[in-house]
PDB file of C-alpha atoms in Angstrom:
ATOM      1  CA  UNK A   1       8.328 -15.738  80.473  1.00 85.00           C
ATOM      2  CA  UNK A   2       7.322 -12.455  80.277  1.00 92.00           C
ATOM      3  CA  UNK A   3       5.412 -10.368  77.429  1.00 91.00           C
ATOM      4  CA  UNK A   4       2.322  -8.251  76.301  1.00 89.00           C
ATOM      5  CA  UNK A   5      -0.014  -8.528  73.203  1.00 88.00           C
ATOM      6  CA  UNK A   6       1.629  -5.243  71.704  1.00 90.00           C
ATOM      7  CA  UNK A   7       5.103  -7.465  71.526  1.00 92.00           C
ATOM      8  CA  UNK A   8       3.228 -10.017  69.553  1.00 88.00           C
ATOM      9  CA  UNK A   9       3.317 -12.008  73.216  1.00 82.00           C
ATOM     10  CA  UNK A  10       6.597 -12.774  74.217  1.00 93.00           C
ATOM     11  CA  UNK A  11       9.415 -10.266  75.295  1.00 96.00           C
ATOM     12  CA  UNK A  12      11.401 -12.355  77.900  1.00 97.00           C
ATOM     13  CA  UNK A  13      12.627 -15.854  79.123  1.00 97.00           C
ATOM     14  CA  UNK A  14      14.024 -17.045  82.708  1.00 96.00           C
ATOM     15  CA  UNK A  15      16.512 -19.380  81.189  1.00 95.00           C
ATOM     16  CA  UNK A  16      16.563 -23.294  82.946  1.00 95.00           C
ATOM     17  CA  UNK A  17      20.413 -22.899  84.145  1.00 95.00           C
ATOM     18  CA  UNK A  18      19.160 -19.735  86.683  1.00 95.00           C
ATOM     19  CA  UNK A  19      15.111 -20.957  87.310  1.00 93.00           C
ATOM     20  CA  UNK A  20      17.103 -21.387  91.336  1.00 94.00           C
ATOM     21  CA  UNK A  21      19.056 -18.240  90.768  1.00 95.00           C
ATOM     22  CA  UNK A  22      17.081 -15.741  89.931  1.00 95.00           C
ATOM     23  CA  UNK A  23      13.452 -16.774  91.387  1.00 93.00           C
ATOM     24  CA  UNK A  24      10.901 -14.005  90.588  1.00 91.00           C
ATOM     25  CA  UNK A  25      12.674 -12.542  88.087  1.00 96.00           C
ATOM     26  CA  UNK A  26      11.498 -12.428  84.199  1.00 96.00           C
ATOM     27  CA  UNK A  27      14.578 -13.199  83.099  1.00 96.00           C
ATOM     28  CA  UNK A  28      16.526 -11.614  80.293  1.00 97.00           C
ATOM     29  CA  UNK A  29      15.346 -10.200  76.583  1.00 97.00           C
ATOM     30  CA  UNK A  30      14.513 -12.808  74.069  1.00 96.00           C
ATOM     31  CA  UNK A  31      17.115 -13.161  71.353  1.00 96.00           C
ATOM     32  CA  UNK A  32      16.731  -9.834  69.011  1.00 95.00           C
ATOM     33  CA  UNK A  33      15.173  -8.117  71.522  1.00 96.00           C
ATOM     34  CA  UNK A  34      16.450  -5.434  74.261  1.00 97.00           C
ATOM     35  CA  UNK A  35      15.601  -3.823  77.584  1.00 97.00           C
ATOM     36  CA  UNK A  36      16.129  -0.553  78.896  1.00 97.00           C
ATOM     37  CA  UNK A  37      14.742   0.899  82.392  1.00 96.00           C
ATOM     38  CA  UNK A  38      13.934   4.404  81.895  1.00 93.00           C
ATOM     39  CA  UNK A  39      13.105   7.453  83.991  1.00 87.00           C
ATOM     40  CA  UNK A  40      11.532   8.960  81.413  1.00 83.00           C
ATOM     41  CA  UNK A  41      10.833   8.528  78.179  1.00 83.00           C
ATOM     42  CA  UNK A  42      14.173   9.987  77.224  1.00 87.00           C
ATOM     43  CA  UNK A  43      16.445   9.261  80.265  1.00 90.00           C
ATOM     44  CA  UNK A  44      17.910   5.355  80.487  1.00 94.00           C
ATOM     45  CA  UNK A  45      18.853   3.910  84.119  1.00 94.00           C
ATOM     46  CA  UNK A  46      22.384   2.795  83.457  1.00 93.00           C
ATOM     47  CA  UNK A  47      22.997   1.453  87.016  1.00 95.00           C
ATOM     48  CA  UNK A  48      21.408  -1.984  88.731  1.00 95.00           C
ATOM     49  CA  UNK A  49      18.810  -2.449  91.117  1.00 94.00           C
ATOM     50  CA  UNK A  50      17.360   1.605  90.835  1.00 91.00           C
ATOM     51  CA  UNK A  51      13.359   0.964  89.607  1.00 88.00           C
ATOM     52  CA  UNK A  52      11.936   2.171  86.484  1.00 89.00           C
ATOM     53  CA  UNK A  53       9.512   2.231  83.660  1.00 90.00           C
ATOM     54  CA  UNK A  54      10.371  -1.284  81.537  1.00 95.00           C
ATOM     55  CA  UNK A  55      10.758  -0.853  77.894  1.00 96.00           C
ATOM     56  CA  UNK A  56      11.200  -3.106  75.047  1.00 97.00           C
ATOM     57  CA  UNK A  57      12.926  -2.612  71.750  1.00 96.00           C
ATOM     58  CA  UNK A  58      12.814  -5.163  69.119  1.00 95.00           C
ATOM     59  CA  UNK A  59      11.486  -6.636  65.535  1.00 95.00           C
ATOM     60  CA  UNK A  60       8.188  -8.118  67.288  1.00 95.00           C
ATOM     61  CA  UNK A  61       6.818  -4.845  68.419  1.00 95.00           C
ATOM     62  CA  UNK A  62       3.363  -4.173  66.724  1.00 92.00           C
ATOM     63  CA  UNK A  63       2.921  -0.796  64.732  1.00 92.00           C
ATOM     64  CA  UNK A  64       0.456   0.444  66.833  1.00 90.00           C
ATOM     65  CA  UNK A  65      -3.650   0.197  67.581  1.00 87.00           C
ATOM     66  CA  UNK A  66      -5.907   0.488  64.716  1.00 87.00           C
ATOM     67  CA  UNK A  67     -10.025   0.777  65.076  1.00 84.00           C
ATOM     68  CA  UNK A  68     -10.653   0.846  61.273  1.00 88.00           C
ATOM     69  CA  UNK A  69      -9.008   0.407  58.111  1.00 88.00           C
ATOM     70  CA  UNK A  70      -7.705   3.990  57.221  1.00 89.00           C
ATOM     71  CA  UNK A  71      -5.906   3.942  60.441  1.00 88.00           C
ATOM     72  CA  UNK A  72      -3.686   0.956  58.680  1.00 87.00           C
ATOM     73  CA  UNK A  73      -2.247   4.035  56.494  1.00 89.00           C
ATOM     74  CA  UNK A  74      -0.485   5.696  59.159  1.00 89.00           C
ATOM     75  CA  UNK A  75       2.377   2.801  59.083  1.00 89.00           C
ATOM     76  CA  UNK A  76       4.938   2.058  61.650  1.00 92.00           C
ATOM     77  CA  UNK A  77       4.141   4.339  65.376  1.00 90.00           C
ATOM     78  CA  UNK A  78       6.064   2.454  67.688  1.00 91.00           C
ATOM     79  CA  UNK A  79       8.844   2.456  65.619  1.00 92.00           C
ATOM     80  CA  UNK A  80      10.499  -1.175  67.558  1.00 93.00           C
ATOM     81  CA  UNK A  81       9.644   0.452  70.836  1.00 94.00           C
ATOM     82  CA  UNK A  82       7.298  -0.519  73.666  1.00 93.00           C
ATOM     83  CA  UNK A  83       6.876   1.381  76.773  1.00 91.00           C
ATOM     84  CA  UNK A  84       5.225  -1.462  78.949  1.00 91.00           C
ATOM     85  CA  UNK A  85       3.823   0.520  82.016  1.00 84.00           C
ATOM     86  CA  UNK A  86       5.561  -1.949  83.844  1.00 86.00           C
ATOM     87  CA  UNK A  87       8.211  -1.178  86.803  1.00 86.00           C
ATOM     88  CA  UNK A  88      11.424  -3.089  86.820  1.00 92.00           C
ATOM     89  CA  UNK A  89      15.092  -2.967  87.566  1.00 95.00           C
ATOM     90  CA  UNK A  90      17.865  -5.221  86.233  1.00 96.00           C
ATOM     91  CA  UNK A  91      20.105  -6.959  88.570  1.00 96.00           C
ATOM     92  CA  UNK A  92      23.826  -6.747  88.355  1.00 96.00           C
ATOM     93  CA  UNK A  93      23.558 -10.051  86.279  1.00 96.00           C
ATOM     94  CA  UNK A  94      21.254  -8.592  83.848  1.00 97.00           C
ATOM     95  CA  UNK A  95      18.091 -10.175  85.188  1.00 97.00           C
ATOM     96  CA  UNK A  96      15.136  -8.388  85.038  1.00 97.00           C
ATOM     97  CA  UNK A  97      12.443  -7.745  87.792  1.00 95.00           C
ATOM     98  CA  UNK A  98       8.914  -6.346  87.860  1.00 91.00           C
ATOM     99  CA  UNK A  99       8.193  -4.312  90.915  1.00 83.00           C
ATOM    100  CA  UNK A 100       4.734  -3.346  90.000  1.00 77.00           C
ATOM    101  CA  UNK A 101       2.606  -0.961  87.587  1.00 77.00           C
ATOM    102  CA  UNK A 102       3.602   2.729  86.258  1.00 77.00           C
ATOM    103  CA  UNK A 103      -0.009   3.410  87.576  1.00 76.00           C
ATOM    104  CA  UNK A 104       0.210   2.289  91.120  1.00 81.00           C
ATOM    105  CA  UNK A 105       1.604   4.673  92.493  1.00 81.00           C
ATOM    106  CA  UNK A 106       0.519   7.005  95.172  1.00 83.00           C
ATOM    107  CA  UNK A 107       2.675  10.298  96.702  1.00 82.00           C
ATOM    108  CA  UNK A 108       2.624  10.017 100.969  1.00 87.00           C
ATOM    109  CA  UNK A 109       3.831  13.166 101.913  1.00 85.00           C
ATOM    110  CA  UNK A 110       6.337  14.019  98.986  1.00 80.00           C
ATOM    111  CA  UNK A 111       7.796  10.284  98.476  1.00 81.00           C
ATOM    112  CA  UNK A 112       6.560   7.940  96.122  1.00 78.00           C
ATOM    113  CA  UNK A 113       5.380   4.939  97.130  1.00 87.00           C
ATOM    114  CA  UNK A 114       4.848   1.794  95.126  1.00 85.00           C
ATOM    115  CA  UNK A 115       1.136   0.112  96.378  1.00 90.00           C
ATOM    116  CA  UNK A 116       2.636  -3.147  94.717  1.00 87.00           C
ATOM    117  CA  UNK A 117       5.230  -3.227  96.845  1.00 88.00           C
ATOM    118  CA  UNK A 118       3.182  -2.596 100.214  1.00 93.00           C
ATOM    119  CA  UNK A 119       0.824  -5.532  99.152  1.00 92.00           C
ATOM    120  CA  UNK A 120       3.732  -7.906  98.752  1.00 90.00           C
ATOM    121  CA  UNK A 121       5.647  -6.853 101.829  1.00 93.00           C
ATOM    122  CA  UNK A 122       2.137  -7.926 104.151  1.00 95.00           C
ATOM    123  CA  UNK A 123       2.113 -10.972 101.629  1.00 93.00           C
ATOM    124  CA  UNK A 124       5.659 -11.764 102.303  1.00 92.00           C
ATOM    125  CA  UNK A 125       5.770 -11.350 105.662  1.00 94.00           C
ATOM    126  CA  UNK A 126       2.900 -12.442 107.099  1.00 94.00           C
ATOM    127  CA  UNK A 127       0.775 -15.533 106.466  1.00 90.00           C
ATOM    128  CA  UNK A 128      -2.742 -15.297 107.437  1.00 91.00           C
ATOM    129  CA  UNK A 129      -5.157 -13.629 105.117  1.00 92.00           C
ATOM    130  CA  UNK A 130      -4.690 -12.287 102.530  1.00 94.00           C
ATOM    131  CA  UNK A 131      -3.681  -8.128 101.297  1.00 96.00           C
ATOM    132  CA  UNK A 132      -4.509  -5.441  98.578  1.00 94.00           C
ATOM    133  CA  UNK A 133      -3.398  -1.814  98.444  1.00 93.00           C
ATOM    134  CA  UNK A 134      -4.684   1.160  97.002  1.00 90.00           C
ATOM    135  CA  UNK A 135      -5.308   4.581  97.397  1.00 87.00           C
ATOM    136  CA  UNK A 136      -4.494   8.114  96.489  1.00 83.00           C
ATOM    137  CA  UNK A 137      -1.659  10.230  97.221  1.00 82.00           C
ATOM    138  CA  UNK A 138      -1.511  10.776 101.077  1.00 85.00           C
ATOM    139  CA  UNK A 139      -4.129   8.643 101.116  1.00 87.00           C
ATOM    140  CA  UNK A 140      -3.114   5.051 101.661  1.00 91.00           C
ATOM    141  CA  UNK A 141      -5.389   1.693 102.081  1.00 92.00           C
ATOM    142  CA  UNK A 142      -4.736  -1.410 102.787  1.00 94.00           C
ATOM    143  CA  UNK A 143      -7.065  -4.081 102.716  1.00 94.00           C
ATOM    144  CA  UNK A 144      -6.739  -7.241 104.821  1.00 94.00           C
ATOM    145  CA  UNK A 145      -9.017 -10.664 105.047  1.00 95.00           C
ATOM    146  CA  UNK A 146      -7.105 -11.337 108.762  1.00 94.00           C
ATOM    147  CA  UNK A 147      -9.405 -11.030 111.981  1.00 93.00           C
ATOM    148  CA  UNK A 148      -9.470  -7.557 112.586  1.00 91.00           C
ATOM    149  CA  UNK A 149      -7.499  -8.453 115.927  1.00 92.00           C
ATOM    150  CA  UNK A 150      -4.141  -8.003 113.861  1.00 93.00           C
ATOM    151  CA  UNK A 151      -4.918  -5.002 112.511  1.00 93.00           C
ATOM    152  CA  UNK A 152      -2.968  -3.143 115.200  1.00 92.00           C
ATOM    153  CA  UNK A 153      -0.058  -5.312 114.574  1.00 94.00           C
ATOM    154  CA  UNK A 154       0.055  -4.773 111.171  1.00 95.00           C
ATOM    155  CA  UNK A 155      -0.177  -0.786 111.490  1.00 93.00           C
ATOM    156  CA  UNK A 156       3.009  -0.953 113.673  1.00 93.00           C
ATOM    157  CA  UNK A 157       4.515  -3.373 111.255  1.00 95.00           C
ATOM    158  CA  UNK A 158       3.799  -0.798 108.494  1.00 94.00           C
ATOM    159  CA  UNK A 159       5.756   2.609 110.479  1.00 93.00           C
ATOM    160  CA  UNK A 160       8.356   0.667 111.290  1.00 93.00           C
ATOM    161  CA  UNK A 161       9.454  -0.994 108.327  1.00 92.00           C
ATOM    162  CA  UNK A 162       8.200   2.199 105.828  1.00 91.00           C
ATOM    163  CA  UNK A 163       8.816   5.188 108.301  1.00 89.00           C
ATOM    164  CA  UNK A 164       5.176   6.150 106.754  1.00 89.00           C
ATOM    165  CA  UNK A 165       3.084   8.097 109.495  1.00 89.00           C
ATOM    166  CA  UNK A 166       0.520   6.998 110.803  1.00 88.00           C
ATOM    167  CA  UNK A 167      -2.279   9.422 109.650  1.00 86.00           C
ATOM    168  CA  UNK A 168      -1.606   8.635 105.855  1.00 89.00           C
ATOM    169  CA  UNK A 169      -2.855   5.279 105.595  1.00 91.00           C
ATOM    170  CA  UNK A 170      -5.475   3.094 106.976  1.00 91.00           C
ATOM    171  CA  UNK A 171      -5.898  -0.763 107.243  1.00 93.00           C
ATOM    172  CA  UNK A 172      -9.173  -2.525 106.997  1.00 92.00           C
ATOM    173  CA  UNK A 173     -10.894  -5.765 107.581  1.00 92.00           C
ATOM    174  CA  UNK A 174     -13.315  -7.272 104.777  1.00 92.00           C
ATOM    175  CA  UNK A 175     -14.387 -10.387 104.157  1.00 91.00           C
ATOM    176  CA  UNK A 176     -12.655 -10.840 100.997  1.00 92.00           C
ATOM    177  CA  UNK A 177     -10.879  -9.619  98.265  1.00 93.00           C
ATOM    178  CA  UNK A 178     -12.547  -8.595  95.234  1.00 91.00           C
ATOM    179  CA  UNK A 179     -11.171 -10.461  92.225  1.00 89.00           C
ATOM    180  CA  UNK A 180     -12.113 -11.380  88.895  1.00 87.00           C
ATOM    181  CA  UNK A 181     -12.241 -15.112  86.906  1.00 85.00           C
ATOM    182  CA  UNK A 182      -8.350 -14.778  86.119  1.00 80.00           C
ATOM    183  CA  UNK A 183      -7.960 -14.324  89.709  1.00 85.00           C
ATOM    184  CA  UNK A 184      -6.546 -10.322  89.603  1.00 84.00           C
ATOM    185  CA  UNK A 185      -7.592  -8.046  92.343  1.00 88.00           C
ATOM    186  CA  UNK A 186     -10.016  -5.651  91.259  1.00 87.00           C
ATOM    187  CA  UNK A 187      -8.907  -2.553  92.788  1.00 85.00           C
ATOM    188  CA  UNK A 188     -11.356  -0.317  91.521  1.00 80.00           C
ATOM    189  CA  UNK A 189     -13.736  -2.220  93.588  1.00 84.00           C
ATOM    190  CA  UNK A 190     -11.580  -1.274  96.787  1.00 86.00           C
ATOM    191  CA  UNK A 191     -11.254   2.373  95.760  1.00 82.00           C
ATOM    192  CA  UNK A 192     -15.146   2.511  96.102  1.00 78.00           C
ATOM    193  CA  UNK A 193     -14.749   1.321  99.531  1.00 80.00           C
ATOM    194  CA  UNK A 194     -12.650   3.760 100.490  1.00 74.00           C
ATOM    195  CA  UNK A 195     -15.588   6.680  99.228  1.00 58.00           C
ATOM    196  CA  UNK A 196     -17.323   7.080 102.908  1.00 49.00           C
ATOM    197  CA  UNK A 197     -18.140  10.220 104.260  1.00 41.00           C
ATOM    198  CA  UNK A 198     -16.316  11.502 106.772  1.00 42.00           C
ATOM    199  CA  UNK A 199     -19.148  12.736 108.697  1.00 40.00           C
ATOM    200  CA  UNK A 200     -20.105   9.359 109.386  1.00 35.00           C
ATOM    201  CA  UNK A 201     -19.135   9.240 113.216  1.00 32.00           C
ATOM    202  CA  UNK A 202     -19.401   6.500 115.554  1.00 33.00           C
ATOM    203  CA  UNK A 203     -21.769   4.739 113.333  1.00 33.00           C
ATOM    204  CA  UNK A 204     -19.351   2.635 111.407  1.00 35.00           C
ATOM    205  CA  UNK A 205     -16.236   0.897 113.317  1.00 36.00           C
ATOM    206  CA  UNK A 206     -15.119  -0.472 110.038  1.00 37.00           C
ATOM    207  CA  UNK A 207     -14.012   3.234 108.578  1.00 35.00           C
ATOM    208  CA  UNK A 208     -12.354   6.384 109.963  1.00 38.00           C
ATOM    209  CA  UNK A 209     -13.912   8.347 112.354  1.00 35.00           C
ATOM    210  CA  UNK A 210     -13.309  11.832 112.271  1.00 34.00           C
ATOM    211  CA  UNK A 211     -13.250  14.350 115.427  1.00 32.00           C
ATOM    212  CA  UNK A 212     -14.674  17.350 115.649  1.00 31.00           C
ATOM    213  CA  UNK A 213     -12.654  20.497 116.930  1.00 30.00           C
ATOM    214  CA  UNK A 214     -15.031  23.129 116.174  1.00 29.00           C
ATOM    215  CA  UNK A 215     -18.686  22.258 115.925  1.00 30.00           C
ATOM    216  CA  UNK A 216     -20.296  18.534 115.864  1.00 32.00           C
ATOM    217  CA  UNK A 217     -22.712  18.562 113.333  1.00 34.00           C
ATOM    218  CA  UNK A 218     -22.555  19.083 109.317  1.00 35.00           C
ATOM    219  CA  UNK A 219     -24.411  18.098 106.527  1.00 35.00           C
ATOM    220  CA  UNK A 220     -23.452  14.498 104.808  1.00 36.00           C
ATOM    221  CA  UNK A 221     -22.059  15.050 101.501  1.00 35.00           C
ATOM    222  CA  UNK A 222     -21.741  11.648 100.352  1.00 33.00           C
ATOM    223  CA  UNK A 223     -24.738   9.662  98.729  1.00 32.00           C
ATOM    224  CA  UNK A 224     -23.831   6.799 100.142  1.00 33.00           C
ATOM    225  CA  UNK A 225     -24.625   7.772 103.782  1.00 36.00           C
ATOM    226  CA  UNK A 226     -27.081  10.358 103.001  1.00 36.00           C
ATOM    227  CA  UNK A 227     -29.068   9.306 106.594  1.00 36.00           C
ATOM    228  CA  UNK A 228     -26.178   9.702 108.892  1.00 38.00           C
ATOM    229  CA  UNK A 229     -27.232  12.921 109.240  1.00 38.00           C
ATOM    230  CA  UNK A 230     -30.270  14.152 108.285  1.00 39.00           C
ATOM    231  CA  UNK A 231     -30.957  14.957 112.215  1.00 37.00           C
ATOM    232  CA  UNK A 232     -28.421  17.446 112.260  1.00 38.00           C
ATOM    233  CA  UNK A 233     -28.337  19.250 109.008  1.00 40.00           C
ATOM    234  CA  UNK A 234     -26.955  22.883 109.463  1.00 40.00           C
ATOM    235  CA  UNK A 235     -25.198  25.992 106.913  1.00 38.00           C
ATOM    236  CA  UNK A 236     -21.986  24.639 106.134  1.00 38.00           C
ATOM    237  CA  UNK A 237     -19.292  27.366 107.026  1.00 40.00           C
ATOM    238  CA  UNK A 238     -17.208  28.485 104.205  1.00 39.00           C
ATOM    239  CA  UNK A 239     -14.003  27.385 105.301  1.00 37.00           C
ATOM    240  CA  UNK A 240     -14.519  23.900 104.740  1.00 37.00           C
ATOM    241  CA  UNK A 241     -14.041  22.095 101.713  1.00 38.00           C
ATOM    242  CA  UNK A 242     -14.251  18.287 100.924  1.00 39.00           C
ATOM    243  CA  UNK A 243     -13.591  17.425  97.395  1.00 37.00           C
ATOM    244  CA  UNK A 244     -14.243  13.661  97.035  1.00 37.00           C
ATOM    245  CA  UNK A 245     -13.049  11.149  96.242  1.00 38.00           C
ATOM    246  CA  UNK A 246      -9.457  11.908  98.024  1.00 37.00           C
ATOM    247  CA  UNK A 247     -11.287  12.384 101.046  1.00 39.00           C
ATOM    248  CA  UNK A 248      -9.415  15.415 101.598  1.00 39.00           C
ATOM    249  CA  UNK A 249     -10.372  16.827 105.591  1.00 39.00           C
ATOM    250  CA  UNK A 250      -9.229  19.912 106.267  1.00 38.00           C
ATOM    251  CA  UNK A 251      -6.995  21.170 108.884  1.00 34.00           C
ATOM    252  CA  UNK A 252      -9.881  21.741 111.292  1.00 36.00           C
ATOM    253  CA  UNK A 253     -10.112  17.797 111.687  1.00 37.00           C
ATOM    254  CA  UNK A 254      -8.170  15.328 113.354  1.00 36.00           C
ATOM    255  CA  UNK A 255      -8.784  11.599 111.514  1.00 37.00           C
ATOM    256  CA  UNK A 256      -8.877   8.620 113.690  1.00 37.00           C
ATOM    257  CA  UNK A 257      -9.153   5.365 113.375  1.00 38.00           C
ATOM    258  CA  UNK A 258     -10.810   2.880 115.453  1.00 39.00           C
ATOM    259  CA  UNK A 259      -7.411   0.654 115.446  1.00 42.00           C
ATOM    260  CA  UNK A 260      -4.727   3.552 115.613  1.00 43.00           C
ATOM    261  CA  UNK A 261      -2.915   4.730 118.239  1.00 44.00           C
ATOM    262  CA  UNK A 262      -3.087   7.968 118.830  1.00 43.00           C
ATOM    263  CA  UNK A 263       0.944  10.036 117.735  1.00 46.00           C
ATOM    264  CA  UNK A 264       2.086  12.867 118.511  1.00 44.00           C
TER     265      UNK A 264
END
C-alpha cells in the first residue's frame, strides 16, 4: 500500500494476484481514486515508464492545512487533488512505481540526476555496507559504511554505469549512517558533512583536498576549521569567491580527492 496523511492515508494497493509480478511497485489507485504522472502541474505523462511528479485525484483528499479555526472558512483548496512530491512512472500494465522525492534532486552538469536512484543502484549492486546520497547541483556525495579500500571501486563503478565525471561527485567513508527511530536516513545530517573548507589541505584524508595553482596559502573561511590556518593568514585577492555551502572553487583550483584518479 501506498498513501499520505493529506489522502486521509491510503491512495494505493499492490493487489495479491501480482505481489510476484510487480515487486516494488505500489500498485494501482484504490477504487474511486486516480493517478496521473505529471511534468508539471499542468502537463500529464501519457506514455509508460518516463518519471514524474505522482499525483492523486479522488473523494479522500483532505481540503487543505488549517492552524486555527477561521482558516476552516476558506472550504475546499485541493479541490480532489494531491500533488504528492513523490516521483513515479506507471508501467505498461498500469502499475505504479516510486523512484524517489521531487526534492532530491541535484543538476551534474546540465542533467538531472535523481540522488534516490544513485543510493539504490550502490544498494542494489553491491552488498557490503551500506549507502546515502546527497548533495547539490554539480556537487554530488555519496556516503558509504564499506572499508574505505572499495572506495576506488565504487568511483569507477559510478562513471561507468552514469557517464558522470569524475570531478562532480565524491564518495566517503563514515562509520555509519545517520538515521532516525523510524529508521530514515537523515540527510541533513550528511549535508553538514559535506560543509568543510576547502582550504583544509593535507590535514584531513577523509575530505577533498584542493591544489593550489597560484599561491598556497589563504585565509579559512569556514568555522568549522578555523585553525587550519591561522599560520598562514594573508589579503585574500579579489578574484576569488567561495559562497558556502555549495562549496563552489573557482576556476583557479583543481579538486582532488584522496581516492580519485586523476582524468584528463
Amino acid at each position: 500500500m501506498y498513501g499520505q496523511t493529506e489522502a486521509t492515508a491510503r491512495m494505493s494497493y499492490l493487489p495479491p494476484a501480482d505481489g510476484l509480478k510487480k515487486i516494488g511497485s505500489i500498485g494501482i489507485a484504490i477504487p474511486g481514486g486516480v493517478f496521473h504522472i505529471m511534468e508539471d502541474e499542468h502537463t500529464e505523462i501519457t506514455k509508460p515508464n518516463i518519471p514524474g511528479e505522482l499525483c492523486y485525484e479522488g473523494p479522500n483528499v483532505t481540503l487543505g492545512y488549517a492552524q486555527n479555526a477561521a482558516d476552516l472558512a476558506r472550504g475546499d483548496e485541493r479541490h480532489g487533488r494531491l500533488f504528492t512530491g513523490d516521483i513515479a512512472y506507471v508501467d505498461a500494465d498500469g502499475f505504479y512505481y516510486i523512484t524517489g522525492r521531487k526534492k532530491r534532486f541535484v543538476k551534474i552538469m546540465g542533467k538531472r540526476v535523481n540522488m534516490d536512484e544513485i543510493e539504490q543502484l550502490f544498494k542494489n549492486t553491491f552488498t557490503v555496507g551500506d549507502f546515502a546520497a546527497t548533495g547539490y547541483d554539480d556537487d554530488l556525495w555519496v556516503f558509504t559504511t564499506a572499508p574505505e579500500t572499495a572506495i576506488s571501486s565504487f568511483e569507477d563503478f559510478l562513471v561507468k554505469t552514469t557517464s558522470l565525471h569524475p570531478r562532480c561527485f565524491t564518495i566517503r567513508h563514515i562509520n555509519s549512517i545517520p538515521k532516525n527511530s523510524s529508521g530514515k536516513t537523515q540527510y541533513t545530517a550528511l549535508l553538514s558533512l559535506t560543509h568543510i573548507c576547502p582550504f583544509r589541505r593535507n590535514s584531513c584524508k577523509s575530505f577533498p583536498l584542493i591544489r593550489f595553482n597560484r599561491c598556497r596559502f589563504y585565509p579559512c573561511l569556514q568555522k568549522t576549521c578555523g585553525t587550519c590556518c591561522k599560520k598562514n593568514q594573508k589579503k585574500i585577492p579579489s578574484w576569488i569567491t567561495i559562497p558556502f555551502p555549495h562549496r563552489t572553487v573557482p576556476l583557479n583550483f583543481s579538486i582532488l580527492s584522496p581516492h580519485r584518479k586523476k582524468t584528463a
